[in-house]
Tab-separated table of C-alpha atoms and ligand atoms in Angstrom:
chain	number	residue	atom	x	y	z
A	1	UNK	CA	50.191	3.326	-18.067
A	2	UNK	CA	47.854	2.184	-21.130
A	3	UNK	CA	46.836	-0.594	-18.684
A	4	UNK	CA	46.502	0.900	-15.538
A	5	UNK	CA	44.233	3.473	-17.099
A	6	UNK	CA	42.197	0.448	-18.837
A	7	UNK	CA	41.554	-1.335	-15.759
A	8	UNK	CA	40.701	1.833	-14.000
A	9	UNK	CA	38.017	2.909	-15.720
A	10	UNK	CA	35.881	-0.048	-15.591
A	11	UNK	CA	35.991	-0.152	-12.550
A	12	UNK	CA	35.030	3.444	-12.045
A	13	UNK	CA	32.523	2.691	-14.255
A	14	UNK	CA	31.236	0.296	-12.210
A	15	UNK	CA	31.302	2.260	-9.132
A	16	UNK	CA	29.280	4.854	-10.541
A	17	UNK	CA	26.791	2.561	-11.719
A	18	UNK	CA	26.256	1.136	-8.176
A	19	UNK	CA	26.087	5.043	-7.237
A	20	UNK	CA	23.193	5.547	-9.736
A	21	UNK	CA	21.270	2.490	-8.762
A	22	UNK	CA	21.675	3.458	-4.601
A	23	UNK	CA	20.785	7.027	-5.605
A	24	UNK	CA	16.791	5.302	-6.988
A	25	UNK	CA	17.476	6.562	-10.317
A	26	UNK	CA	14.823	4.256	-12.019
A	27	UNK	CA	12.139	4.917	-9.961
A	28	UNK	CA	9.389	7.605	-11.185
A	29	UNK	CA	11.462	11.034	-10.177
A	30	UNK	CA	8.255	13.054	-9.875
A	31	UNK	CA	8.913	13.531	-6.056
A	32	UNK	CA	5.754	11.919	-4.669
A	33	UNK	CA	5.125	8.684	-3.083
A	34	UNK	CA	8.421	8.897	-1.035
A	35	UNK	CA	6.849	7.193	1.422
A	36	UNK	CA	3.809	4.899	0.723
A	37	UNK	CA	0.428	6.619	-0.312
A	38	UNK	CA	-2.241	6.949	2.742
A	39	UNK	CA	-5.662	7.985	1.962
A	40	UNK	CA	-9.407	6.426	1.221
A	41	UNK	CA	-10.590	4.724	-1.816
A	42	UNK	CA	-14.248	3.935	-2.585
A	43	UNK	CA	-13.987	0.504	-4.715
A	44	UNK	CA	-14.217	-2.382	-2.002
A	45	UNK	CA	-16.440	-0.614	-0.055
A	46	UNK	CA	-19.050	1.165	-1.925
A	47	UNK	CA	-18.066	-0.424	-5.463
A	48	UNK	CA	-20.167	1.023	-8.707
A	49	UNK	CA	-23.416	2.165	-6.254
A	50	UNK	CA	-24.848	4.521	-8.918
A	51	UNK	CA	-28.623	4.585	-8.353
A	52	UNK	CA	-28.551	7.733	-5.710
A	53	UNK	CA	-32.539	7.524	-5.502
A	54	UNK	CA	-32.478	3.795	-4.208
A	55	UNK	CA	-29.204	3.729	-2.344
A	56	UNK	CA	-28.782	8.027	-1.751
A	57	UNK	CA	-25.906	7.518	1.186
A	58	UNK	CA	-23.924	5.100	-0.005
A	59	UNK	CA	-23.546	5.868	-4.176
A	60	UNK	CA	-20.664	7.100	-5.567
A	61	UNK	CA	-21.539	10.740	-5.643
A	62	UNK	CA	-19.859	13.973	-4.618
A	63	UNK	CA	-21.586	14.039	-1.356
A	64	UNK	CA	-20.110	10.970	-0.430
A	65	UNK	CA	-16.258	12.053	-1.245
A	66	UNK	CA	-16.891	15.416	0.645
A	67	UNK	CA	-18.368	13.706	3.451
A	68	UNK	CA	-15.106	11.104	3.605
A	69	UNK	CA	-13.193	14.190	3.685
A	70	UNK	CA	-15.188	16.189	6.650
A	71	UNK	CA	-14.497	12.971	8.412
A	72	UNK	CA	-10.767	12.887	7.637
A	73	UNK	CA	-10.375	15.726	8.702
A	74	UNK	CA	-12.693	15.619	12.351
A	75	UNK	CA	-11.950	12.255	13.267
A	76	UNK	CA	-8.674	12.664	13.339
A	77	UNK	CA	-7.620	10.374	10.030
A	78	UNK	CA	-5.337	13.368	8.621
A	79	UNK	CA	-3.634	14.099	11.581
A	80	UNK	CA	-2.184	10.373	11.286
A	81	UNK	CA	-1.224	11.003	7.924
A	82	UNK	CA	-4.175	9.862	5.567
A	83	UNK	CA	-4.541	12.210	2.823
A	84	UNK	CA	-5.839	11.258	-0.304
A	85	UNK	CA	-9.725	11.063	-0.876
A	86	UNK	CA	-9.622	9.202	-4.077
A	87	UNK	CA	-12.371	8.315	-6.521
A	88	UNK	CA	-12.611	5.104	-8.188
A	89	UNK	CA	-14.672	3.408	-11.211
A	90	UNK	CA	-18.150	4.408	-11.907
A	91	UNK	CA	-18.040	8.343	-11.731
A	92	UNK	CA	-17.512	9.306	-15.490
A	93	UNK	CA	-20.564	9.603	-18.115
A	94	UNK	CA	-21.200	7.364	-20.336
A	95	UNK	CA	-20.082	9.750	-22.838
A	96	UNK	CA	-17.578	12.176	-23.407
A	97	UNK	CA	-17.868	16.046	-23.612
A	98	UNK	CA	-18.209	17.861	-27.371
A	99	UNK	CA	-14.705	18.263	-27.037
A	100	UNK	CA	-13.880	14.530	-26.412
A	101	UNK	CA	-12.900	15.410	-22.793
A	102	UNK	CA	-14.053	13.052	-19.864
A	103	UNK	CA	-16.731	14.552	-17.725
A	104	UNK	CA	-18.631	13.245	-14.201
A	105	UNK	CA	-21.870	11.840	-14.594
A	106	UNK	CA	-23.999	15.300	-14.003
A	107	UNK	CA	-26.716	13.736	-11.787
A	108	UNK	CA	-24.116	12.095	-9.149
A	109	UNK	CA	-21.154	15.237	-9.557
A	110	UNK	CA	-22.931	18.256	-10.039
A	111	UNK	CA	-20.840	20.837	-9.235
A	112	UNK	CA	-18.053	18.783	-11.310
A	113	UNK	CA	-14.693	17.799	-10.008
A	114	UNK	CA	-12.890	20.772	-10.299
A	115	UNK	CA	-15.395	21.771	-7.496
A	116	UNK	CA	-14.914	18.716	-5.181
A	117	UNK	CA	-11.109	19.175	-5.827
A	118	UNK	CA	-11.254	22.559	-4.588
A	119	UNK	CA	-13.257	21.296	-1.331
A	120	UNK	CA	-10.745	18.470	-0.776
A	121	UNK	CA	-7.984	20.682	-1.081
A	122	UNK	CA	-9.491	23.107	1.513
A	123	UNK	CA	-9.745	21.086	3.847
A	124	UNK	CA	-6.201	20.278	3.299
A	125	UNK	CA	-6.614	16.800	1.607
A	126	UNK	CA	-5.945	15.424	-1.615
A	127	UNK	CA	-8.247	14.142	-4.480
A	128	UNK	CA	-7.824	10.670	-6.489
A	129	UNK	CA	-9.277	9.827	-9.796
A	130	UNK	CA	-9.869	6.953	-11.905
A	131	UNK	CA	-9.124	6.210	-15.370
A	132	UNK	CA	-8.477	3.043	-17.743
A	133	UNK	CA	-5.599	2.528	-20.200
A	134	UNK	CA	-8.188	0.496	-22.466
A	135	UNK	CA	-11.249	1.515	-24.272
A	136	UNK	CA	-13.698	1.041	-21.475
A	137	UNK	CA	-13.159	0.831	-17.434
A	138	UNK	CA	-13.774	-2.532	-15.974
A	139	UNK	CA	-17.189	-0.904	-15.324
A	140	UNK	CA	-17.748	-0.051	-18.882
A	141	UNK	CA	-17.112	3.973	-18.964
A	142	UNK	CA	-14.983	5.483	-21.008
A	143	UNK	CA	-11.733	4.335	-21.374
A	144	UNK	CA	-8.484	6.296	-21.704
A	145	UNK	CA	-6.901	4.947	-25.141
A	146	UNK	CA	-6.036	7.108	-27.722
A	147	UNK	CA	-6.878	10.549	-25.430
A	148	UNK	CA	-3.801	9.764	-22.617
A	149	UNK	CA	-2.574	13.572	-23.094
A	150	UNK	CA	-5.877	15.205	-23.458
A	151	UNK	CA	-7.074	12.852	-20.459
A	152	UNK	CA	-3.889	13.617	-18.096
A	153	UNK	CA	-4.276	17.719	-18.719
A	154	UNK	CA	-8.328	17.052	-17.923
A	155	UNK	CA	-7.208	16.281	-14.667
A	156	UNK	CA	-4.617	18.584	-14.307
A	157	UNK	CA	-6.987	21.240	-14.822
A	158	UNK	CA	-9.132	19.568	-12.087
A	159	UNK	CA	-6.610	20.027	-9.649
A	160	UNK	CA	-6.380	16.040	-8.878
A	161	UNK	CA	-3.528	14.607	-7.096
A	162	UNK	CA	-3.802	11.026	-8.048
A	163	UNK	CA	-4.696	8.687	-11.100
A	164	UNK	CA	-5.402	5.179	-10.394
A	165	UNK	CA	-5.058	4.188	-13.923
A	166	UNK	CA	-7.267	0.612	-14.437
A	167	UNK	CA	-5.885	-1.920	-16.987
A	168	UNK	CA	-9.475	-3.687	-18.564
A	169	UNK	CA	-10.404	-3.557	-22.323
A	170	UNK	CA	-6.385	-2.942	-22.945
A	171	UNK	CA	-6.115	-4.600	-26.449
A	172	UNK	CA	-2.782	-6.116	-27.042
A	173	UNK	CA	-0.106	-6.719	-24.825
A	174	UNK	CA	2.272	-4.026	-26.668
A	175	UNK	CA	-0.843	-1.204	-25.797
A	176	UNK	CA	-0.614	-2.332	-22.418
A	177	UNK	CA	2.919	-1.288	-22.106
A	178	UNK	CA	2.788	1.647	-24.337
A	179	UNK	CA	-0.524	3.008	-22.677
A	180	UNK	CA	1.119	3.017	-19.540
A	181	UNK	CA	3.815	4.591	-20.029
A	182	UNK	CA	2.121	7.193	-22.268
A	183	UNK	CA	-0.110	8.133	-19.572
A	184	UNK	CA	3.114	8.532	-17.463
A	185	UNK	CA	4.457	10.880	-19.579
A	186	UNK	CA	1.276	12.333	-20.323
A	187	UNK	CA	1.036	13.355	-16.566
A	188	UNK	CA	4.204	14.875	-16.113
A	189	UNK	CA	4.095	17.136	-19.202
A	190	UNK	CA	0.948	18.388	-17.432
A	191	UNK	CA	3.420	20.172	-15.070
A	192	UNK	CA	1.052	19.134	-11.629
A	193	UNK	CA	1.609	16.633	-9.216
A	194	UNK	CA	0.045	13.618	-9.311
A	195	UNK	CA	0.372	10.400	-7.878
A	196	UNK	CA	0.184	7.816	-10.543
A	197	UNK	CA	-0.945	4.060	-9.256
A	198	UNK	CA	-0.904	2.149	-11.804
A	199	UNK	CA	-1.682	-2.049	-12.769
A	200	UNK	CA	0.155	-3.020	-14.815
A	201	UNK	CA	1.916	-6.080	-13.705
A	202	UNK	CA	-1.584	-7.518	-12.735
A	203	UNK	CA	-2.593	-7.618	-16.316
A	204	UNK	CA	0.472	-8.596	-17.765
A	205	UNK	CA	1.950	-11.382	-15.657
A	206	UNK	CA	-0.560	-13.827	-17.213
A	207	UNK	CA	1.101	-13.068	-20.692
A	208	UNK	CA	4.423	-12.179	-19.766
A	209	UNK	CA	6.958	-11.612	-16.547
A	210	UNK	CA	6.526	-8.143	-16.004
A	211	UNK	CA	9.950	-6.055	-15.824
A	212	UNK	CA	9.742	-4.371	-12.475
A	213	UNK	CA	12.888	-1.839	-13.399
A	214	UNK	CA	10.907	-0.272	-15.739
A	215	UNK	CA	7.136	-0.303	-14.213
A	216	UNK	CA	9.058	1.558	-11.426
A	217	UNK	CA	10.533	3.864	-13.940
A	218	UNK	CA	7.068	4.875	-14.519
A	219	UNK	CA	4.701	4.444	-11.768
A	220	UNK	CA	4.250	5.204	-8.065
A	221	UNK	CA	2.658	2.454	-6.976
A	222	UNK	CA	1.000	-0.657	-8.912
A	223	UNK	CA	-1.097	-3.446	-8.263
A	224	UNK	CA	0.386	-7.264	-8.665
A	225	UNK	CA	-2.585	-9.303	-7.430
A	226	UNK	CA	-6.070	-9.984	-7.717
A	227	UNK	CA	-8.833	-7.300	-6.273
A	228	UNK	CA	-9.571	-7.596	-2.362
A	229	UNK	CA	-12.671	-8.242	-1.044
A	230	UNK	CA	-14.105	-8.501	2.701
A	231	UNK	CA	-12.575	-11.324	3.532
A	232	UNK	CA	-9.852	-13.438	5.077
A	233	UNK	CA	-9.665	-15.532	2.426
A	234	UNK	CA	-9.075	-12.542	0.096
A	235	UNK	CA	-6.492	-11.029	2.444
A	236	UNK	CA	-4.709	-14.610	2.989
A	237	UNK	CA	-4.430	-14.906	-0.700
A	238	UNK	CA	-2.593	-11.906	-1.422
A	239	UNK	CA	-0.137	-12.747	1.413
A	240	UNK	CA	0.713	-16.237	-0.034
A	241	UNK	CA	1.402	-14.556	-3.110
A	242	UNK	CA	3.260	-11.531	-2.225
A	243	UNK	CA	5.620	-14.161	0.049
A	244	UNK	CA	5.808	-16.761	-2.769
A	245	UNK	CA	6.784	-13.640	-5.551
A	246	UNK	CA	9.081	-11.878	-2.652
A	247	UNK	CA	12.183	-12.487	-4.233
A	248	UNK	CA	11.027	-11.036	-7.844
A	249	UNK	CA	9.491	-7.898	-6.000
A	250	UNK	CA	10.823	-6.946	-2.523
A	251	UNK	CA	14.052	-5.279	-3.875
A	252	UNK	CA	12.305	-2.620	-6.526
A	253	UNK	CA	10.204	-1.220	-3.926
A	254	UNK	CA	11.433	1.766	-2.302
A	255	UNK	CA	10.901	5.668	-2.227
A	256	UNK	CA	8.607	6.678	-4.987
A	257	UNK	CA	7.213	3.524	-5.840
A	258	UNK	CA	5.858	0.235	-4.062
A	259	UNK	CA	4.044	-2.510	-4.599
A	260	UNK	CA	0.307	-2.364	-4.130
A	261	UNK	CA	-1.802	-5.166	-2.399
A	262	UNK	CA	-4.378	-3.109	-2.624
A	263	UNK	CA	-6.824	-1.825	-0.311
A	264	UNK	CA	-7.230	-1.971	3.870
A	265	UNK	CA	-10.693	-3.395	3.826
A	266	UNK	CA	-10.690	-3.103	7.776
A	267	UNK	CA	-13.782	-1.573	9.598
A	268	UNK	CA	-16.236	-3.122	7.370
A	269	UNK	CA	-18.042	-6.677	7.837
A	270	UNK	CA	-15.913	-10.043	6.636
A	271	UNK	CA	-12.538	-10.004	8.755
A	272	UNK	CA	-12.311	-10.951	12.678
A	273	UNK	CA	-10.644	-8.993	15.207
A	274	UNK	CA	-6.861	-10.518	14.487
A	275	UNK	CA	-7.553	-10.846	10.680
A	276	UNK	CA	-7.869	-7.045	10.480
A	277	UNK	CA	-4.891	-6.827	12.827
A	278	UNK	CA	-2.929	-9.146	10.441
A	279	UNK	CA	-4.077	-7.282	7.646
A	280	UNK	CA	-2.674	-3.702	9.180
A	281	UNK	CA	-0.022	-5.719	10.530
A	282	UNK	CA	0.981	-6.866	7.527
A	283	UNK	CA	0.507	-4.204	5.386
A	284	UNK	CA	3.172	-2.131	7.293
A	285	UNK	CA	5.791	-4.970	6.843
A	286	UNK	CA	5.205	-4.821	2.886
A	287	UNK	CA	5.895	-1.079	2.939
A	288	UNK	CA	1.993	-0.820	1.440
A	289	UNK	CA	0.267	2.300	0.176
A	290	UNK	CA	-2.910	2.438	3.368
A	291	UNK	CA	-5.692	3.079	0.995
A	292	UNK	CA	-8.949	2.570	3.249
A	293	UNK	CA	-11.974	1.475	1.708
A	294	UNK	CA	-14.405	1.336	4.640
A	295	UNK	CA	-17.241	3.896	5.745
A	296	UNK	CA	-15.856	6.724	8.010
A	297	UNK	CA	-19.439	7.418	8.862
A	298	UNK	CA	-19.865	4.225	10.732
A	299	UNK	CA	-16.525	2.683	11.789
A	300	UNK	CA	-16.394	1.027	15.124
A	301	UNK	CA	-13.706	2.524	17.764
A	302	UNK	CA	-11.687	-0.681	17.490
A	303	UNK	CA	-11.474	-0.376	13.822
A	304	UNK	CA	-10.560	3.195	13.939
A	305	UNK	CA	-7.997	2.752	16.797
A	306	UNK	CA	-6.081	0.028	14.374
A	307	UNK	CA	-6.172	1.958	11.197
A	308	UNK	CA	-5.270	5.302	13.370
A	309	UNK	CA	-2.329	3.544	15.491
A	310	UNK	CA	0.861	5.627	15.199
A	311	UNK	CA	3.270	2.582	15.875
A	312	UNK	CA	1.813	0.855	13.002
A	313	UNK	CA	1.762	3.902	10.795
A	314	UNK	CA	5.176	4.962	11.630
A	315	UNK	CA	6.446	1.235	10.409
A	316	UNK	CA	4.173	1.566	7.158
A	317	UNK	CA	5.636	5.011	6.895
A	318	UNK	CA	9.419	4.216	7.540
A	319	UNK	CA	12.197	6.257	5.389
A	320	UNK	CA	14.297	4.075	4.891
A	321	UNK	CA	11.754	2.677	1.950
A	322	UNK	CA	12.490	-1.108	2.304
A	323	UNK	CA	9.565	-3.704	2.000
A	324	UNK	CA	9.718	-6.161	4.415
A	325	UNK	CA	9.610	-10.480	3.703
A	326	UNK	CA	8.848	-13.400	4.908
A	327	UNK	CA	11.877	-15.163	6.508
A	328	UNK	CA	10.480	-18.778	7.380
A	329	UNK	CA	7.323	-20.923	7.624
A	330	UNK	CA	7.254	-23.266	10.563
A	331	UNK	CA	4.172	-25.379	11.638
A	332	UNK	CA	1.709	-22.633	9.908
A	333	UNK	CA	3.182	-19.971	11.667
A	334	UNK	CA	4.719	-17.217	9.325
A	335	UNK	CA	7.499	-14.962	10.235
A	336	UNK	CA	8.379	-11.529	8.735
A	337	UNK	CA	10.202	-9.060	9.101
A	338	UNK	CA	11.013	-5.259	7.566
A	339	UNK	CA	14.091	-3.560	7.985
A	340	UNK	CA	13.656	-0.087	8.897
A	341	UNK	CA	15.925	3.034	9.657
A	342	UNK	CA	18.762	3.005	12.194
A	343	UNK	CA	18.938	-0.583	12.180
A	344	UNK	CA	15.819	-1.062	14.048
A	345	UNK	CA	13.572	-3.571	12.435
A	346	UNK	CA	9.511	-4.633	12.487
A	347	UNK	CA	8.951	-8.079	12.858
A	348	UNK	CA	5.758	-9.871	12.437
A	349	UNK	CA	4.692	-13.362	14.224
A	350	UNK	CA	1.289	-14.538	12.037
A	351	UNK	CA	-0.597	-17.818	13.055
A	352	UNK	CA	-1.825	-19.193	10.013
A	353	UNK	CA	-3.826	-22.234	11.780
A	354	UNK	CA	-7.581	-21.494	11.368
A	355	UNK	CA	-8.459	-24.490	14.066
A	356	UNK	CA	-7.898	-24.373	17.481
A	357	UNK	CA	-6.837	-21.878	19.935
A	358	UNK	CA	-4.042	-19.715	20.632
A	359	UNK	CA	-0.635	-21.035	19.933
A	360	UNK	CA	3.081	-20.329	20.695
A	361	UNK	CA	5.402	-19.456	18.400
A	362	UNK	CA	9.321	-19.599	19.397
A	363	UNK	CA	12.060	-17.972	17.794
A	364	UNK	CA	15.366	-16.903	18.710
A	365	UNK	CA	16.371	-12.709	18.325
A	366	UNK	CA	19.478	-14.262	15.769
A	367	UNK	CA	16.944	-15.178	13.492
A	368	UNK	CA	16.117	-11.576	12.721
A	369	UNK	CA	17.816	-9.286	10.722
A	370	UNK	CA	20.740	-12.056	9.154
A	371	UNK	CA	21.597	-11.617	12.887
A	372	UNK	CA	21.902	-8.634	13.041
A	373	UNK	CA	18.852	-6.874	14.066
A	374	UNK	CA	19.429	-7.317	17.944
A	375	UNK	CA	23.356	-7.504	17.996
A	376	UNK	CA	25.130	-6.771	20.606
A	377	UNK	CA	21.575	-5.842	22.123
A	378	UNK	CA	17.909	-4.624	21.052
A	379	UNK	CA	14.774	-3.233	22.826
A	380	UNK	CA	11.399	-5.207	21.915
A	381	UNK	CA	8.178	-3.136	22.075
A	382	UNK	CA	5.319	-5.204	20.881
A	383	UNK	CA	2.656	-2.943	18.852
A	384	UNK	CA	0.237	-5.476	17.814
A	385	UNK	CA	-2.297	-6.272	19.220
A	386	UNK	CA	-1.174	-4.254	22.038
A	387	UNK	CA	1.136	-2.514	23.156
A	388	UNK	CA	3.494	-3.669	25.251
A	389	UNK	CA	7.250	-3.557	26.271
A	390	UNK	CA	9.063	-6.737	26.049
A	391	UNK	CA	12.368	-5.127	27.145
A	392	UNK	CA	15.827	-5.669	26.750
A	393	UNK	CA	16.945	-8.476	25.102
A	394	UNK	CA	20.468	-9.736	23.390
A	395	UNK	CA	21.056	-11.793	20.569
A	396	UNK	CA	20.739	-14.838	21.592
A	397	UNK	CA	17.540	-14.216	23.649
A	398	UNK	CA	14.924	-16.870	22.970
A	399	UNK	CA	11.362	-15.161	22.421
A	400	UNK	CA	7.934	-16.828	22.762
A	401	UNK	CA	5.417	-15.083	21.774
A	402	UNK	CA	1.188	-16.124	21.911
A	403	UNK	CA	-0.814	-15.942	18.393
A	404	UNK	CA	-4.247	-16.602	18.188
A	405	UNK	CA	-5.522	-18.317	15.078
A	406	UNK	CA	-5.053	-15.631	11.619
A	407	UNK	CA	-3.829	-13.655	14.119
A	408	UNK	CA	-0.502	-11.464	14.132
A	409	UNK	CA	1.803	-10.055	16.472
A	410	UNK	CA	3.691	-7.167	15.350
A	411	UNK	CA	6.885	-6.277	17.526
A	412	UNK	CA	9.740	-3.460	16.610
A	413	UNK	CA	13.256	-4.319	17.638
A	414	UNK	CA	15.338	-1.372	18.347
A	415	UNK	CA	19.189	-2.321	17.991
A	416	UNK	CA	20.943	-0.970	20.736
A	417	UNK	CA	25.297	-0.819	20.169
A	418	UNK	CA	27.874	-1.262	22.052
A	419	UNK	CA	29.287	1.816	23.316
A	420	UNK	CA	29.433	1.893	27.009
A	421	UNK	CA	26.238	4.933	27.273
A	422	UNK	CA	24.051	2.644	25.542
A	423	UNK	CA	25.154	-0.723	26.984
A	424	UNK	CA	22.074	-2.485	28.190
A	425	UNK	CA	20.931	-4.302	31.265
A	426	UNK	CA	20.186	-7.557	30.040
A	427	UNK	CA	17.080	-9.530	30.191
A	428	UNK	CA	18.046	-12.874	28.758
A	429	UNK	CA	15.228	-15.153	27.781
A	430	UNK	CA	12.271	-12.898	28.898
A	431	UNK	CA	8.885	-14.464	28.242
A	432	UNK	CA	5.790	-12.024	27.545
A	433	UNK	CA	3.195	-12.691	29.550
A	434	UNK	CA	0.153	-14.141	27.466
A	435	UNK	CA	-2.203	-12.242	29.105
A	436	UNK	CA	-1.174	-9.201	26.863
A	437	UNK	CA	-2.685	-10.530	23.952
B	1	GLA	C1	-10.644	-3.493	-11.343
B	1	GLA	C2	-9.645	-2.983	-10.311
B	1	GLA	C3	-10.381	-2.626	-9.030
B	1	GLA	C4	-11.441	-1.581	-9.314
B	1	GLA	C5	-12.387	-2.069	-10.401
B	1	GLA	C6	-13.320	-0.985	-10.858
B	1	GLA	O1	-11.211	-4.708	-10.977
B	1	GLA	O2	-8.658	-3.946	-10.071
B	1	GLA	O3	-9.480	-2.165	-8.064
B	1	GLA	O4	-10.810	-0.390	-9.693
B	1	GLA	O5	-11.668	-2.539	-11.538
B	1	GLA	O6	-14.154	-1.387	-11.894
């Protein structure tokens, strides 16, 4: 008896430690970020534009959050799900207020941000903010050490939704740690809801592997990688690394907190056509918060048509919460893929060649999904860069899909079983025509 109870309980043990770990205990349990943040961000775009006499439309000023918002709201970005308007560096004072707290700089945010909150919120949005866990932003304003509670209930009494919280000026690597999780806590005793984006692992990973388990534990979403700029370079870069660090951060991600690679810099000047639909492309697979930093004001229809596209969107905004991967590298083509809910998955074909023309990538439906993904039968719509139904396939159906150079094409497989109302009509070895693309 002694023994059988001995044995037992380990094992139960066990079981309900699997049972925690499924259930996301871990993760930051305020509720938010169940699926990955969507909203606008100034930084890459409009950066630390402060002189409003020189440069009046495109400084970092109420006007221009209220005027991203108007736009959210008429030209049709809420509808698709973007909602947070968020602030970035370069809006504080240089100083802060008699009673330490941190106030806008009174020329650029007159009314104050209690006021701009209340005009986001009307119009049904949410507002970001921006803070630093060091002494002094990257920009040199204020910094957040040694005020994280008085800080957090600043913007609590604002009414703001979300805290990127910067990492510059952090002192030692211990403060690092301890100001980001302070700030954590500090936001939840503040009893609102706010989104905290934290980043973290980007300024520790040059001193030390960061310990995903417990940034989740604390944040919503956090930066890993360098800044992005207008560029394919830029955007390149931060897919090598997320695919060459995959295996250290795929797994954590998941409702209530993902990794970052920062902000959709589409609709502004540096990326081609296909590099800005690799870039959307992409950042659906990796289960990325869609933080535009562009100009709503002036965005061409193109631009707007990719960031607004509801197949895209609906990949990005998947509940089932898994970041996607890369599964191989062949000839410079990349292949990823993202499992999603009900067994369907997104799969994305990039071209990585930047000579030549368009190329042909093959692959075979067993690749995806450890085999899975299209077994006994799947349905292929292809969402990027059109869309376009590829039809029925099986799994052993040999695909060939057309990629022009930094390119991607973005496809969802829908698994279709085996019982006899679903049984498909097969259409073994289809080939897309390449004049979709
Ligand atoms: C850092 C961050 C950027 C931006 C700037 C602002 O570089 O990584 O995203 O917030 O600071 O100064």
């Amino acid at each position: 008896m002694g023994t059988a109870v001995g044995s037992w309980r380990p094992a139960m043990l066990a079981w309900v430690l699997v049972l925690v770990l499924l259930a996301g205990a871990g993760a930051l349990e305020n509720g938010l970020a169940r699926t990955p943040t969507m909203g606008w961000l100034h930084w890459e775009r409009f950066m630390c534009t402060t002189d409003c006499a020189r440069e009046p439309l495109s400084c970092v000023s109420e006007q221009l959050f209220m005027q991203m918002a108007d736009l959210m709201v008429s030209d049709g970005w809420k509808d698709v799900g973007y909602e947070y308007v968020c602030i970035d560096d370069c809006w504080m004072s240089l100083t802060r207020d008699d009673q330490d707290r941190l106030q806008p700089d009174p020329e650029r945010f007159p009314s104050g941000i209690r006021k701009l909150a209340d005009y986001v919120h009307s119009k049904g949005l949410k507002l970001g903010i921006y803070g630093d866990v060091g002494n002094k932003t990257c920009a040199g304003f204020p910094g957040s050490y040694g005020y994280y509670d008085l800080d957090a209930q600043t913007f609590a009494n604002w009414g703001v939704d979300l805290l990127k919280f910067d990492g510059c000026n952090y002192g030692t690597q211990d403060q690092l740690a301890e100001g980001y999780r302070n700030m954590s806590l500090a936001l939840n005793k503040t009893g609102r809801s706010i989104v905290y984006s934290c980043e973290w692992p980007l300024y520790m990973r040059p001193m030390q592997k960061p310990n995903y388990t417990e940034i989740k534990h604390y944040c919503n979403h956090w930066r890993n990688f360098a800044d992005i700029y207008d560029a394919w370079n830029s955007v390149k870069n931060t897919l090598e690394w997320t695919a060459l660090h995959q295996d250290s951060i795929v797994d954590v991600a998941g409702p209530g907190g993902w990794n970052d690679p920062d902000m959709l810099v589409i609709g502004n000047f540096g990326l081609s056509w296909d590099q800005q639909v690799t870039q959307m492309a992409l950042w659906a697979i990796m289960a990325a918060p869609l933080l535009m930093s562009n100009d709503l004001r002036h965005i061409s229809p193109q631009a707007k048509w990719l960031l607004q596209n509801k197949d895209v969107i609906a990949i990005n905004q998947d509940p089932l919460g898994k970041q996607g991967y890369c599964i191989t590298k062949d000839n410079n083509f990349e292949l990823w893929e993202r499992p999603l809910s009900r067994g369907s998955y997104a799969v994305a074909v990039m071209n990585r060649q930047e000579i030549g023309g368009p190329r042909i990538f093959s692959f075979s439906t067993s690749f995806l999904g450890n085999g899975l993904a299209c077994n006994p039968a799947c349905s292929i719509q292809q969402i990027l860069p059109t869309s376009e139904d590829w039809g029925l396939h099986d799994w052993v159906s040999f695909l060939n899909t057309e990629v022009n150079p930094t390119g991607t094409v973005l496809l969802k497989v829908v698994v279709i079983g085996e019982s006899p109302a679903e049984k498909p009509v097969m259409n073994i070895n289809k080939k897309p025509s390449p004049d979709i693309l």
